[in-house]
Every structure is written in C-alpha cells, then in structure tokens.
PDB file of C-alpha atoms in Angstrom:
ATOM      1  CA  UNK A   1      45.612  61.659 -30.129  1.00 38.00           C
ATOM      2  CA  UNK A   2      43.788  62.973 -27.067  1.00 43.00           C
ATOM      3  CA  UNK A   3      44.589  66.486 -25.872  1.00 46.00           C
ATOM      4  CA  UNK A   4      47.527  66.681 -23.489  1.00 53.00           C
ATOM      5  CA  UNK A   5      46.542  66.837 -19.793  1.00 58.00           C
ATOM      6  CA  UNK A   6      48.740  68.405 -17.142  1.00 61.00           C
ATOM      7  CA  UNK A   7      46.976  66.788 -14.198  1.00 82.00           C
ATOM      8  CA  UNK A   8      46.217  63.073 -13.756  1.00 96.00           C
ATOM      9  CA  UNK A   9      44.913  61.330 -10.696  1.00 97.00           C
ATOM     10  CA  UNK A  10      47.171  58.287 -10.135  1.00 98.00           C
ATOM     11  CA  UNK A  11      46.086  54.970  -8.711  1.00 98.00           C
ATOM     12  CA  UNK A  12      49.180  52.827  -8.070  1.00 97.00           C
ATOM     13  CA  UNK A  13      47.549  49.633  -6.767  1.00 95.00           C
ATOM     14  CA  UNK A  14      49.060  47.069  -4.385  1.00 93.00           C
ATOM     15  CA  UNK A  15      51.366  45.128  -6.708  1.00 92.00           C
ATOM     16  CA  UNK A  16      53.320  48.083  -7.808  1.00 92.00           C
ATOM     17  CA  UNK A  17      54.253  48.819  -4.221  1.00 90.00           C
ATOM     18  CA  UNK A  18      55.330  45.231  -3.469  1.00 89.00           C
ATOM     19  CA  UNK A  19      56.284  42.695  -6.128  1.00 90.00           C
ATOM     20  CA  UNK A  20      56.424  45.170  -9.019  1.00 93.00           C
ATOM     21  CA  UNK A  21      58.443  48.096  -7.671  1.00 95.00           C
ATOM     22  CA  UNK A  22      60.443  48.281 -10.885  1.00 97.00           C
ATOM     23  CA  UNK A  23      57.231  49.163 -12.737  1.00 98.00           C
ATOM     24  CA  UNK A  24      56.494  52.206 -10.598  1.00 97.00           C
ATOM     25  CA  UNK A  25      60.158  53.150 -10.407  1.00 97.00           C
ATOM     26  CA  UNK A  26      60.434  53.260 -14.203  1.00 98.00           C
ATOM     27  CA  UNK A  27      56.972  54.777 -14.627  1.00 98.00           C
ATOM     28  CA  UNK A  28      57.875  57.768 -12.436  1.00 97.00           C
ATOM     29  CA  UNK A  29      61.087  58.352 -14.295  1.00 98.00           C
ATOM     30  CA  UNK A  30      59.364  58.227 -17.652  1.00 98.00           C
ATOM     31  CA  UNK A  31      56.502  60.447 -16.500  1.00 97.00           C
ATOM     32  CA  UNK A  32      59.056  62.987 -15.202  1.00 96.00           C
ATOM     33  CA  UNK A  33      60.933  62.896 -18.535  1.00 97.00           C
ATOM     34  CA  UNK A  34      57.684  63.556 -20.435  1.00 96.00           C
ATOM     35  CA  UNK A  35      56.702  66.474 -18.204  1.00 95.00           C
ATOM     36  CA  UNK A  36      53.567  64.802 -16.892  1.00 95.00           C
ATOM     37  CA  UNK A  37      52.117  65.287 -13.395  1.00 94.00           C
ATOM     38  CA  UNK A  38      50.613  62.391 -11.518  1.00 96.00           C
ATOM     39  CA  UNK A  39      48.800  63.129  -8.266  1.00 96.00           C
ATOM     40  CA  UNK A  40      48.451  59.953  -6.213  1.00 97.00           C
ATOM     41  CA  UNK A  41      44.926  59.252  -4.911  1.00 97.00           C
ATOM     42  CA  UNK A  42      45.071  59.932  -1.198  1.00 96.00           C
ATOM     43  CA  UNK A  43      44.150  57.023   1.154  1.00 96.00           C
ATOM     44  CA  UNK A  44      43.536  54.637  -1.789  1.00 97.00           C
ATOM     45  CA  UNK A  45      42.749  51.035  -1.082  1.00 96.00           C
ATOM     46  CA  UNK A  46      43.182  47.695  -2.849  1.00 93.00           C
ATOM     47  CA  UNK A  47      40.973  47.188  -5.896  1.00 91.00           C
ATOM     48  CA  UNK A  48      40.128  43.641  -4.792  1.00 85.00           C
ATOM     49  CA  UNK A  49      41.952  42.054  -7.736  1.00 77.00           C
ATOM     50  CA  UNK A  50      39.674  39.866  -9.896  1.00 72.00           C
ATOM     51  CA  UNK A  51      38.425  37.181  -7.536  1.00 74.00           C
ATOM     52  CA  UNK A  52      36.470  39.284  -5.108  1.00 76.00           C
ATOM     53  CA  UNK A  53      33.787  40.077  -7.625  1.00 78.00           C
ATOM     54  CA  UNK A  54      32.950  36.379  -7.872  1.00 77.00           C
ATOM     55  CA  UNK A  55      32.624  36.060  -4.085  1.00 81.00           C
ATOM     56  CA  UNK A  56      30.586  39.119  -3.031  1.00 86.00           C
ATOM     57  CA  UNK A  57      29.834  41.650  -5.742  1.00 91.00           C
ATOM     58  CA  UNK A  58      28.449  44.557  -3.671  1.00 94.00           C
ATOM     59  CA  UNK A  59      31.435  44.873  -1.327  1.00 94.00           C
ATOM     60  CA  UNK A  60      33.694  44.368  -4.321  1.00 94.00           C
ATOM     61  CA  UNK A  61      32.130  47.210  -6.301  1.00 96.00           C
ATOM     62  CA  UNK A  62      31.981  49.408  -3.182  1.00 96.00           C
ATOM     63  CA  UNK A  63      35.686  48.770  -2.503  1.00 95.00           C
ATOM     64  CA  UNK A  64      36.584  49.941  -5.975  1.00 97.00           C
ATOM     65  CA  UNK A  65      34.135  52.826  -5.958  1.00 98.00           C
ATOM     66  CA  UNK A  66      35.776  54.210  -2.844  1.00 98.00           C
ATOM     67  CA  UNK A  67      38.892  54.846  -4.945  1.00 97.00           C
ATOM     68  CA  UNK A  68      36.798  56.488  -7.671  1.00 98.00           C
ATOM     69  CA  UNK A  69      35.194  58.779  -5.101  1.00 98.00           C
ATOM     70  CA  UNK A  70      38.517  59.796  -3.597  1.00 97.00           C
ATOM     71  CA  UNK A  71      40.054  60.440  -7.034  1.00 97.00           C
ATOM     72  CA  UNK A  72      37.059  62.545  -8.122  1.00 97.00           C
ATOM     73  CA  UNK A  73      37.415  64.656  -4.989  1.00 95.00           C
ATOM     74  CA  UNK A  74      40.930  65.636  -6.095  1.00 93.00           C
ATOM     75  CA  UNK A  75      39.429  67.397  -9.128  1.00 92.00           C
ATOM     76  CA  UNK A  76      41.160  65.434 -11.898  1.00 89.00           C
ATOM     77  CA  UNK A  77      39.235  64.356 -14.990  1.00 94.00           C
ATOM     78  CA  UNK A  78      41.476  61.352 -15.757  1.00 97.00           C
ATOM     79  CA  UNK A  79      42.389  58.517 -13.425  1.00 98.00           C
ATOM     80  CA  UNK A  80      45.495  56.539 -14.512  1.00 98.00           C
ATOM     81  CA  UNK A  81      46.266  52.980 -13.467  1.00 97.00           C
ATOM     82  CA  UNK A  82      49.466  51.203 -14.558  1.00 97.00           C
ATOM     83  CA  UNK A  83      48.138  47.807 -13.460  1.00 96.00           C
ATOM     84  CA  UNK A  84      45.819  46.091 -15.950  1.00 95.00           C
ATOM     85  CA  UNK A  85      43.746  44.414 -13.236  1.00 93.00           C
ATOM     86  CA  UNK A  86      43.292  47.717 -11.373  1.00 95.00           C
ATOM     87  CA  UNK A  87      42.378  49.406 -14.636  1.00 95.00           C
ATOM     88  CA  UNK A  88      39.776  46.769 -15.462  1.00 93.00           C
ATOM     89  CA  UNK A  89      38.134  46.961 -11.986  1.00 94.00           C
ATOM     90  CA  UNK A  90      38.060  50.764 -11.938  1.00 96.00           C
ATOM     91  CA  UNK A  91      36.723  50.961 -15.489  1.00 95.00           C
ATOM     92  CA  UNK A  92      34.107  48.228 -14.901  1.00 93.00           C
ATOM     93  CA  UNK A  93      32.841  49.707 -11.682  1.00 96.00           C
ATOM     94  CA  UNK A  94      32.446  53.160 -13.189  1.00 96.00           C
ATOM     95  CA  UNK A  95      30.638  51.771 -16.232  1.00 95.00           C
ATOM     96  CA  UNK A  96      28.314  49.398 -14.328  1.00 96.00           C
ATOM     97  CA  UNK A  97      27.372  52.027 -11.788  1.00 97.00           C
ATOM     98  CA  UNK A  98      26.245  54.178 -14.724  1.00 97.00           C
ATOM     99  CA  UNK A  99      24.450  51.347 -16.411  1.00 96.00           C
ATOM    100  CA  UNK A 100      22.646  49.698 -13.494  1.00 97.00           C
ATOM    101  CA  UNK A 101      20.596  52.024 -11.272  1.00 97.00           C
ATOM    102  CA  UNK A 102      20.231  49.524  -8.411  1.00 97.00           C
ATOM    103  CA  UNK A 103      23.942  48.887  -8.282  1.00 97.00           C
ATOM    104  CA  UNK A 104      24.667  52.638  -8.277  1.00 98.00           C
ATOM    105  CA  UNK A 105      22.231  53.248  -5.390  1.00 98.00           C
ATOM    106  CA  UNK A 106      23.558  50.290  -3.361  1.00 98.00           C
ATOM    107  CA  UNK A 107      27.221  51.212  -3.839  1.00 98.00           C
ATOM    108  CA  UNK A 108      26.556  54.904  -2.974  1.00 98.00           C
ATOM    109  CA  UNK A 109      24.695  53.837   0.117  1.00 98.00           C
ATOM    110  CA  UNK A 110      27.763  51.847   1.155  1.00 97.00           C
ATOM    111  CA  UNK A 111      30.031  54.795   0.365  1.00 98.00           C
ATOM    112  CA  UNK A 112      27.837  57.109   2.402  1.00 98.00           C
ATOM    113  CA  UNK A 113      28.841  55.265   5.545  1.00 96.00           C
ATOM    114  CA  UNK A 114      32.263  56.833   5.003  1.00 95.00           C
ATOM    115  CA  UNK A 115      30.886  60.214   3.955  1.00 97.00           C
ATOM    116  CA  UNK A 116      31.725  59.494   0.351  1.00 97.00           C
ATOM    117  CA  UNK A 117      29.840  59.211  -2.914  1.00 97.00           C
ATOM    118  CA  UNK A 118      30.559  58.793  -6.573  1.00 98.00           C
ATOM    119  CA  UNK A 119      28.724  59.979  -9.699  1.00 97.00           C
ATOM    120  CA  UNK A 120      29.484  57.493 -12.470  1.00 97.00           C
ATOM    121  CA  UNK A 121      31.137  59.085 -15.505  1.00 96.00           C
ATOM    122  CA  UNK A 122      32.915  61.711 -13.321  1.00 96.00           C
ATOM    123  CA  UNK A 123      36.282  60.264 -14.289  1.00 97.00           C
ATOM    124  CA  UNK A 124      37.832  58.865 -17.400  1.00 96.00           C
ATOM    125  CA  UNK A 125      39.541  55.594 -16.349  1.00 96.00           C
ATOM    126  CA  UNK A 126      42.718  55.009 -18.377  1.00 96.00           C
ATOM    127  CA  UNK A 127      45.598  52.590 -18.492  1.00 96.00           C
ATOM    128  CA  UNK A 128      49.086  54.078 -18.392  1.00 97.00           C
ATOM    129  CA  UNK A 129      49.844  52.784 -21.921  1.00 97.00           C
ATOM    130  CA  UNK A 130      46.835  54.613 -23.321  1.00 95.00           C
ATOM    131  CA  UNK A 131      47.817  57.939 -21.672  1.00 96.00           C
ATOM    132  CA  UNK A 132      51.402  57.758 -22.953  1.00 97.00           C
ATOM    133  CA  UNK A 133      50.401  56.874 -26.494  1.00 96.00           C
ATOM    134  CA  UNK A 134      47.252  58.970 -26.877  1.00 95.00           C
ATOM    135  CA  UNK A 135      48.133  62.082 -24.869  1.00 96.00           C
ATOM    136  CA  UNK A 136      51.876  62.319 -25.333  1.00 96.00           C
ATOM    137  CA  UNK A 137      52.120  60.777 -28.802  1.00 97.00           C
ATOM    138  CA  UNK A 138      54.773  59.097 -30.792  1.00 97.00           C
ATOM    139  CA  UNK A 139      56.335  62.294 -32.118  1.00 97.00           C
ATOM    140  CA  UNK A 140      57.202  63.492 -28.649  1.00 97.00           C
ATOM    141  CA  UNK A 141      58.417  60.044 -27.591  1.00 98.00           C
ATOM    142  CA  UNK A 142      60.680  59.930 -30.666  1.00 98.00           C
ATOM    143  CA  UNK A 143      62.097  63.334 -29.729  1.00 97.00           C
ATOM    144  CA  UNK A 144      62.859  62.092 -26.210  1.00 98.00           C
ATOM    145  CA  UNK A 145      64.621  58.949 -27.494  1.00 98.00           C
ATOM    146  CA  UNK A 146      68.374  59.439 -27.059  1.00 97.00           C
ATOM    147  CA  UNK A 147      69.514  55.855 -27.094  1.00 97.00           C
ATOM    148  CA  UNK A 148      67.337  53.828 -29.493  1.00 98.00           C
ATOM    149  CA  UNK A 149      66.847  50.116 -28.751  1.00 98.00           C
ATOM    150  CA  UNK A 150      68.369  49.130 -32.090  1.00 97.00           C
ATOM    151  CA  UNK A 151      68.928  45.406 -32.470  1.00 97.00           C
ATOM    152  CA  UNK A 152      66.726  44.396 -29.536  1.00 98.00           C
ATOM    153  CA  UNK A 153      63.977  41.987 -30.540  1.00 98.00           C
ATOM    154  CA  UNK A 154      60.946  42.463 -28.343  1.00 98.00           C
ATOM    155  CA  UNK A 155      57.622  40.600 -28.148  1.00 98.00           C
ATOM    156  CA  UNK A 156      54.778  42.966 -27.139  1.00 98.00           C
ATOM    157  CA  UNK A 157      52.592  41.311 -24.521  1.00 98.00           C
ATOM    158  CA  UNK A 158      49.300  42.980 -23.648  1.00 97.00           C
ATOM    159  CA  UNK A 159      47.694  40.188 -21.634  1.00 95.00           C
ATOM    160  CA  UNK A 160      43.955  39.548 -21.521  1.00 93.00           C
ATOM    161  CA  UNK A 161      42.663  42.219 -19.134  1.00 92.00           C
ATOM    162  CA  UNK A 162      43.230  45.479 -21.031  1.00 91.00           C
ATOM    163  CA  UNK A 163      41.602  44.151 -24.203  1.00 90.00           C
ATOM    164  CA  UNK A 164      38.354  43.036 -22.584  1.00 82.00           C
ATOM    165  CA  UNK A 165      35.097  44.216 -24.243  1.00 71.00           C
ATOM    166  CA  UNK A 166      34.407  47.972 -23.913  1.00 71.00           C
ATOM    167  CA  UNK A 167      38.115  48.855 -23.954  1.00 70.00           C
ATOM    168  CA  UNK A 168      39.440  50.936 -26.773  1.00 74.00           C
ATOM    169  CA  UNK A 169      41.867  48.220 -27.861  1.00 76.00           C
ATOM    170  CA  UNK A 170      41.288  45.638 -30.596  1.00 77.00           C
ATOM    171  CA  UNK A 171      40.713  42.469 -28.511  1.00 77.00           C
ATOM    172  CA  UNK A 172      42.333  40.320 -31.174  1.00 79.00           C
ATOM    173  CA  UNK A 173      45.221  42.441 -32.360  1.00 86.00           C
ATOM    174  CA  UNK A 174      46.013  45.621 -30.389  1.00 92.00           C
ATOM    175  CA  UNK A 175      48.892  47.707 -31.732  1.00 94.00           C
ATOM    176  CA  UNK A 176      49.631  50.548 -29.263  1.00 96.00           C
ATOM    177  CA  UNK A 177      52.510  48.729 -27.602  1.00 97.00           C
ATOM    178  CA  UNK A 178      53.859  47.427 -30.927  1.00 98.00           C
ATOM    179  CA  UNK A 179      54.011  50.976 -32.371  1.00 98.00           C
ATOM    180  CA  UNK A 180      55.505  52.409 -29.203  1.00 98.00           C
ATOM    181  CA  UNK A 181      58.331  49.867 -29.178  1.00 98.00           C
ATOM    182  CA  UNK A 182      59.112  50.579 -32.842  1.00 98.00           C
ATOM    183  CA  UNK A 183      59.372  54.326 -32.071  1.00 98.00           C
ATOM    184  CA  UNK A 184      61.902  53.409 -29.367  1.00 98.00           C
ATOM    185  CA  UNK A 185      63.975  51.670 -32.045  1.00 98.00           C
ATOM    186  CA  UNK A 186      63.289  48.075 -31.041  1.00 98.00           C
ATOM    187  CA  UNK A 187      62.568  45.329 -33.488  1.00 97.00           C
ATOM    188  CA  UNK A 188      59.010  44.198 -32.758  1.00 98.00           C
ATOM    189  CA  UNK A 189      58.588  40.489 -33.436  1.00 98.00           C
ATOM    190  CA  UNK A 190      55.310  38.877 -34.388  1.00 96.00           C
ATOM    191  CA  UNK A 191      53.573  37.622 -31.275  1.00 96.00           C
ATOM    192  CA  UNK A 192      50.249  35.847 -32.090  1.00 95.00           C
ATOM    193  CA  UNK A 193      49.520  35.172 -28.414  1.00 96.00           C
ATOM    194  CA  UNK A 194      49.918  38.809 -27.370  1.00 96.00           C
ATOM    195  CA  UNK A 195      46.415  38.957 -25.852  1.00 95.00           C
ATOM    196  CA  UNK A 196      46.318  35.446 -24.316  1.00 95.00           C
ATOM    197  CA  UNK A 197      45.964  35.032 -20.546  1.00 95.00           C
ATOM    198  CA  UNK A 198      49.043  34.506 -18.390  1.00 95.00           C
ATOM    199  CA  UNK A 199      46.990  32.441 -15.950  1.00 93.00           C
ATOM    200  CA  UNK A 200      46.514  35.135 -13.298  1.00 90.00           C
ATOM    201  CA  UNK A 201      46.371  33.564  -9.864  1.00 88.00           C
ATOM    202  CA  UNK A 202      46.154  30.034 -11.314  1.00 89.00           C
ATOM    203  CA  UNK A 203      49.692  29.384 -10.011  1.00 90.00           C
ATOM    204  CA  UNK A 204      48.058  29.215  -6.530  1.00 88.00           C
ATOM    205  CA  UNK A 205      45.461  26.704  -7.713  1.00 90.00           C
ATOM    206  CA  UNK A 206      46.953  24.270 -10.250  1.00 93.00           C
ATOM    207  CA  UNK A 207      50.657  24.184 -11.197  1.00 92.00           C
ATOM    208  CA  UNK A 208      50.047  22.066 -14.241  1.00 94.00           C
ATOM    209  CA  UNK A 209      47.383  24.370 -15.729  1.00 96.00           C
ATOM    210  CA  UNK A 210      49.251  27.601 -14.821  1.00 95.00           C
ATOM    211  CA  UNK A 211      52.631  26.481 -16.123  1.00 97.00           C
ATOM    212  CA  UNK A 212      51.149  25.327 -19.391  1.00 97.00           C
ATOM    213  CA  UNK A 213      49.560  28.727 -19.985  1.00 97.00           C
ATOM    214  CA  UNK A 214      52.942  30.385 -19.260  1.00 98.00           C
ATOM    215  CA  UNK A 215      54.821  27.828 -21.388  1.00 98.00           C
ATOM    216  CA  UNK A 216      52.695  28.683 -24.423  1.00 98.00           C
ATOM    217  CA  UNK A 217      53.523  32.362 -24.150  1.00 98.00           C
ATOM    218  CA  UNK A 218      57.268  31.789 -23.671  1.00 98.00           C
ATOM    219  CA  UNK A 219      57.310  29.276 -26.481  1.00 98.00           C
ATOM    220  CA  UNK A 220      55.562  31.675 -28.826  1.00 98.00           C
ATOM    221  CA  UNK A 221      58.052  34.465 -28.076  1.00 98.00           C
ATOM    222  CA  UNK A 222      60.950  32.033 -28.431  1.00 98.00           C
ATOM    223  CA  UNK A 223      59.598  30.869 -31.811  1.00 97.00           C
ATOM    224  CA  UNK A 224      60.014  34.406 -33.095  1.00 97.00           C
ATOM    225  CA  UNK A 225      63.486  34.742 -31.479  1.00 97.00           C
ATOM    226  CA  UNK A 226      62.477  37.514 -29.051  1.00 98.00           C
ATOM    227  CA  UNK A 227      65.262  38.769 -26.814  1.00 98.00           C
ATOM    228  CA  UNK A 228      62.706  40.005 -24.301  1.00 98.00           C
ATOM    229  CA  UNK A 229      58.998  40.289 -23.695  1.00 98.00           C
ATOM    230  CA  UNK A 230      57.560  43.726 -22.899  1.00 98.00           C
ATOM    231  CA  UNK A 231      54.552  43.784 -20.616  1.00 98.00           C
ATOM    232  CA  UNK A 232      52.044  46.323 -19.235  1.00 97.00           C
ATOM    233  CA  UNK A 233      50.785  44.370 -16.259  1.00 96.00           C
ATOM    234  CA  UNK A 234      52.388  43.401 -12.893  1.00 96.00           C
ATOM    235  CA  UNK A 235      50.621  40.009 -12.809  1.00 95.00           C
ATOM    236  CA  UNK A 236      51.733  39.104 -16.303  1.00 96.00           C
ATOM    237  CA  UNK A 237      55.323  40.124 -15.530  1.00 97.00           C
ATOM    238  CA  UNK A 238      55.420  38.132 -12.340  1.00 96.00           C
ATOM    239  CA  UNK A 239      53.954  34.954 -13.810  1.00 97.00           C
ATOM    240  CA  UNK A 240      56.209  34.879 -16.898  1.00 98.00           C
ATOM    241  CA  UNK A 241      59.292  35.943 -14.920  1.00 98.00           C
ATOM    242  CA  UNK A 242      59.068  34.355 -11.469  1.00 97.00           C
ATOM    243  CA  UNK A 243      57.657  31.001 -12.692  1.00 97.00           C
ATOM    244  CA  UNK A 244      59.870  30.712 -15.804  1.00 98.00           C
ATOM    245  CA  UNK A 245      62.324  28.374 -13.916  1.00 97.00           C
ATOM    246  CA  UNK A 246      59.477  26.133 -12.769  1.00 97.00           C
ATOM    247  CA  UNK A 247      58.140  25.977 -16.338  1.00 98.00           C
ATOM    248  CA  UNK A 248      61.535  24.919 -17.541  1.00 98.00           C
ATOM    249  CA  UNK A 249      61.699  22.137 -14.928  1.00 97.00           C
ATOM    250  CA  UNK A 250      58.186  20.843 -15.659  1.00 97.00           C
ATOM    251  CA  UNK A 251      58.508  20.826 -19.444  1.00 97.00           C
ATOM    252  CA  UNK A 252      62.253  20.191 -19.807  1.00 98.00           C
ATOM    253  CA  UNK A 253      62.615  23.532 -21.696  1.00 98.00           C
ATOM    254  CA  UNK A 254      65.400  26.085 -21.502  1.00 98.00           C
ATOM    255  CA  UNK A 255      63.620  29.441 -21.825  1.00 98.00           C
ATOM    256  CA  UNK A 256      65.724  32.365 -20.749  1.00 98.00           C
ATOM    257  CA  UNK A 257      63.578  35.329 -21.761  1.00 98.00           C
ATOM    258  CA  UNK A 258      63.593  38.470 -19.568  1.00 98.00           C
ATOM    259  CA  UNK A 259      60.127  39.942 -18.903  1.00 98.00           C
ATOM    260  CA  UNK A 260      60.353  43.714 -18.792  1.00 98.00           C
ATOM    261  CA  UNK A 261      57.949  46.556 -18.196  1.00 98.00           C
ATOM    262  CA  UNK A 262      57.387  48.802 -21.234  1.00 98.00           C
ATOM    263  CA  UNK A 263      58.295  51.767 -19.080  1.00 98.00           C
ATOM    264  CA  UNK A 264      61.724  50.237 -18.400  1.00 98.00           C
ATOM    265  CA  UNK A 265      62.352  50.044 -22.133  1.00 98.00           C
ATOM    266  CA  UNK A 266      61.122  53.642 -22.613  1.00 98.00           C
ATOM    267  CA  UNK A 267      63.474  54.770 -19.883  1.00 98.00           C
ATOM    268  CA  UNK A 268      66.433  53.054 -21.460  1.00 98.00           C
ATOM    269  CA  UNK A 269      65.673  54.741 -24.805  1.00 98.00           C
ATOM    270  CA  UNK A 270      65.388  58.045 -22.989  1.00 98.00           C
ATOM    271  CA  UNK A 271      68.897  57.636 -21.618  1.00 98.00           C
ATOM    272  CA  UNK A 272      67.914  56.873 -18.053  1.00 98.00           C
ATOM    273  CA  UNK A 273      70.220  54.476 -16.175  1.00 97.00           C
ATOM    274  CA  UNK A 274      69.315  50.803 -15.664  1.00 97.00           C
ATOM    275  CA  UNK A 275      69.527  51.268 -11.871  1.00 97.00           C
ATOM    276  CA  UNK A 276      67.047  54.100 -11.869  1.00 98.00           C
ATOM    277  CA  UNK A 277      64.642  51.989 -13.924  1.00 98.00           C
ATOM    278  CA  UNK A 278      64.725  49.001 -11.543  1.00 97.00           C
ATOM    279  CA  UNK A 279      66.724  46.614 -13.706  1.00 98.00           C
ATOM    280  CA  UNK A 280      68.193  43.784 -11.687  1.00 96.00           C
ATOM    281  CA  UNK A 281      65.064  42.970  -9.776  1.00 95.00           C
ATOM    282  CA  UNK A 282      63.837  40.520 -12.436  1.00 97.00           C
ATOM    283  CA  UNK A 283      64.290  36.791 -11.863  1.00 97.00           C
ATOM    284  CA  UNK A 284      65.421  36.121 -15.418  1.00 98.00           C
ATOM    285  CA  UNK A 285      68.251  38.576 -15.908  1.00 98.00           C
ATOM    286  CA  UNK A 286      67.941  41.153 -18.700  1.00 98.00           C
ATOM    287  CA  UNK A 287      71.746  41.590 -18.948  1.00 97.00           C
ATOM    288  CA  UNK A 288      72.224  39.400 -22.040  1.00 97.00           C
ATOM    289  CA  UNK A 289      69.340  40.961 -23.853  1.00 98.00           C
ATOM    290  CA  UNK A 290      70.437  44.513 -23.120  1.00 97.00           C
ATOM    291  CA  UNK A 291      73.897  43.750 -24.515  1.00 97.00           C
ATOM    292  CA  UNK A 292      72.257  43.153 -27.878  1.00 97.00           C
ATOM    293  CA  UNK A 293      71.277  46.835 -28.189  1.00 96.00           C
ATOM    294  CA  UNK A 294      73.430  48.205 -31.006  1.00 92.00           C
ATOM    295  CA  UNK A 295      74.985  51.654 -31.502  1.00 86.00           C
ATOM    296  CA  UNK A 296      73.751  51.872 -35.077  1.00 84.00           C
ATOM    297  CA  UNK A 297      70.402  51.209 -36.699  1.00 82.00           C
ATOM    298  CA  UNK A 298      70.227  47.836 -38.471  1.00 79.00           C
ATOM    299  CA  UNK A 299      70.223  47.928 -42.236  1.00 75.00           C
ATOM    300  CA  UNK A 300      66.791  47.484 -43.800  1.00 72.00           C
ATOM    301  CA  UNK A 301      66.405  44.286 -45.744  1.00 58.00           C
ATOM    302  CA  UNK A 302      66.286  44.898 -49.472  1.00 60.00           C
ATOM    303  CA  UNK A 303      63.047  44.014 -51.161  1.00 59.00           C
ATOM    304  CA  UNK A 304      63.522  40.979 -53.377  1.00 57.00           C
ATOM    305  CA  UNK A 305      62.629  41.420 -57.020  1.00 63.00           C
ATOM    306  CA  UNK A 306      59.717  39.403 -58.272  1.00 60.00           C
ATOM    307  CA  UNK A 307      60.347  36.913 -60.994  1.00 63.00           C
ATOM    308  CA  UNK A 308      58.829  38.341 -64.207  1.00 63.00           C
ATOM    309  CA  UNK A 309      57.333  34.928 -64.957  1.00 64.00           C
ATOM    310  CA  UNK A 310      55.668  34.659 -61.565  1.00 63.00           C
ATOM    311  CA  UNK A 311      51.979  35.198 -61.106  1.00 66.00           C
ATOM    312  CA  UNK A 312      51.098  38.788 -59.921  1.00 65.00           C
ATOM    313  CA  UNK A 313      50.718  39.082 -56.178  1.00 60.00           C
ATOM    314  CA  UNK A 314      49.006  41.825 -54.168  1.00 64.00           C
ATOM    315  CA  UNK A 315      51.314  44.256 -52.371  1.00 61.00           C
ATOM    316  CA  UNK A 316      51.467  43.772 -48.581  1.00 55.00           C
ATOM    317  CA  UNK A 317      50.004  46.561 -46.425  1.00 55.00           C
ATOM    318  CA  UNK A 318      52.590  48.860 -44.787  1.00 51.00           C
TER     319      UNK A 318
END
C-alpha cells in the first residue's frame, strides 16, 4: 500500500459534471468519509477524450498538458482522475513528454503562450480506484463499512482504458475492484469480460457494432447472475446503462441490470443515503438490486468431501 496522502490535486473531467453527476456526488461523499482532501485543479479544461489524439496530436497533448501544468502549480504530488479516459490521457501525456524530447519541447512551447510550462514526472497520475485501494487500504475501508452489501451479486467492470500498457493493473485480470467489493460485503461474480471495451463513442458511429459490444458485456454479467455491474468509468456506465433498452430491442433480450459506480456501492456500505449518492439518476433502476442486500451475512457453502476412491486433485488457490 502506498503511504497515505493528505493532499491530492483533483481533475474532475467533463463527464462527471454533466452525464455522470452521480459519480462525483458519490465520490465526494466517500472521500469525505475517508478523511481525504481533494483540491480541484483551478481553471481545468477538457482532456480531449480519446479521438482528438488521432486528429491532431500536438494540440491534443498540449490541451492535456495544460491541466498537468495547472495541477503542478498547486503543489500536489498526486493528480487524481475518476474518469478512466481522463486518467489515460493525463498519464499518457506525462509519460510521452518525458520519453520524447521533441514532443516535450513542442508542447512546452505551446504552453508558454499562456505563461505555463510542465516538467514531465512532476506529478503522479492516478485513477481514483488506485488511490482508494493503495493509499487508504482495505483495513480502513472495512472499518468504515457499517452496512455490508451482503447478498448483492456484483460484476466488477474495469473497462479497457485503465488496464492499457504501462498501467499498474494486470491487463488480463485486474483484481483491485474485485477485492474492494468483497471488503464491502458484496458477492463478486466471475466476469471474464471485465476488461473488454464498452465501445466508447461507437454508439455515435454504428449502432450495430456498438450494441453488440454492449450486449456481450451484459450477457456475460447475466450469465453469472449479477444483480448489478460496478464500473469505474463514466463512458462505460453511460453505454451499458443508457443504451441497455436499445440493446434489448435490437437483440430481443430482456436485460435489466443496473450499472453503478463503485463509489455509490462504497457509500451504501458506509451508511450514506441513496439520495446523497446519486441513486435514481440511472436509466436502469437499481431499486430491485438494492432490495437484495441482506441484514445478515450469507452462510458459507460447506466444502464437499472428496470421494476416497477418486483420483487426487490439486487444491484450488485461495
């Protein structure tokens, strides 16, 4: 676990102030409960999402680097982003500026027009999930849990952005979110597609392609009888939630799986009210899923005895 930090620069990003208000609402409640201090980057701008880098790379990197420069001026060592796309752009820009001299010079020349500059490596760019798990730790989270999510079956969905190369997460099978949900008392279901893409902005380009990507994720969660999907990204949440009815119409399915932010589930376990956490703003209602949360911990399944005549089998890992 990383050492606790009492001062984090905070980059909210555009989505969290528009289509994903429940994410920031629940994030701030959880951060407050954990005694963390987030200082918003003053005069921050859009990170450009993911498409801009494919259109004109220098303005794209400069746009992101402006946020890095402003954050560094505030004196923080860590910059936290709840949005996976924002995290990726901030992390990538910081790394590439340090790796490619020409890019660093060109970007800083652009920044100089606004009396700004950025020294790559000045900040540690981190996703909110990483900060909560690594800096706060599971022991503290367990202590804060007043109302465990017993009986709630949750599929942990990371999406494809946070597990890109150079991140600290296993690109095939990350576990931070799984472990966090278990500490909160939830039953974490197997979710083989946990790092597959939600389609991003494909919904604006091809309905057929986008809805198939979303259908696969919903089907996988449904296969393992998930009551809800927990996500760490505004784009992932929007695609799986807002377009779930369209997916049902196109594929003649009947998915009814609420897509919730992991901070909303943390807040529930901490005893914070649903209203304060932004519940009710989701398209697919979470009401039915939340009613499945039990007052008592489920009984652990008894380990079946092996037939003495059976061939010896290796013990499964814990």
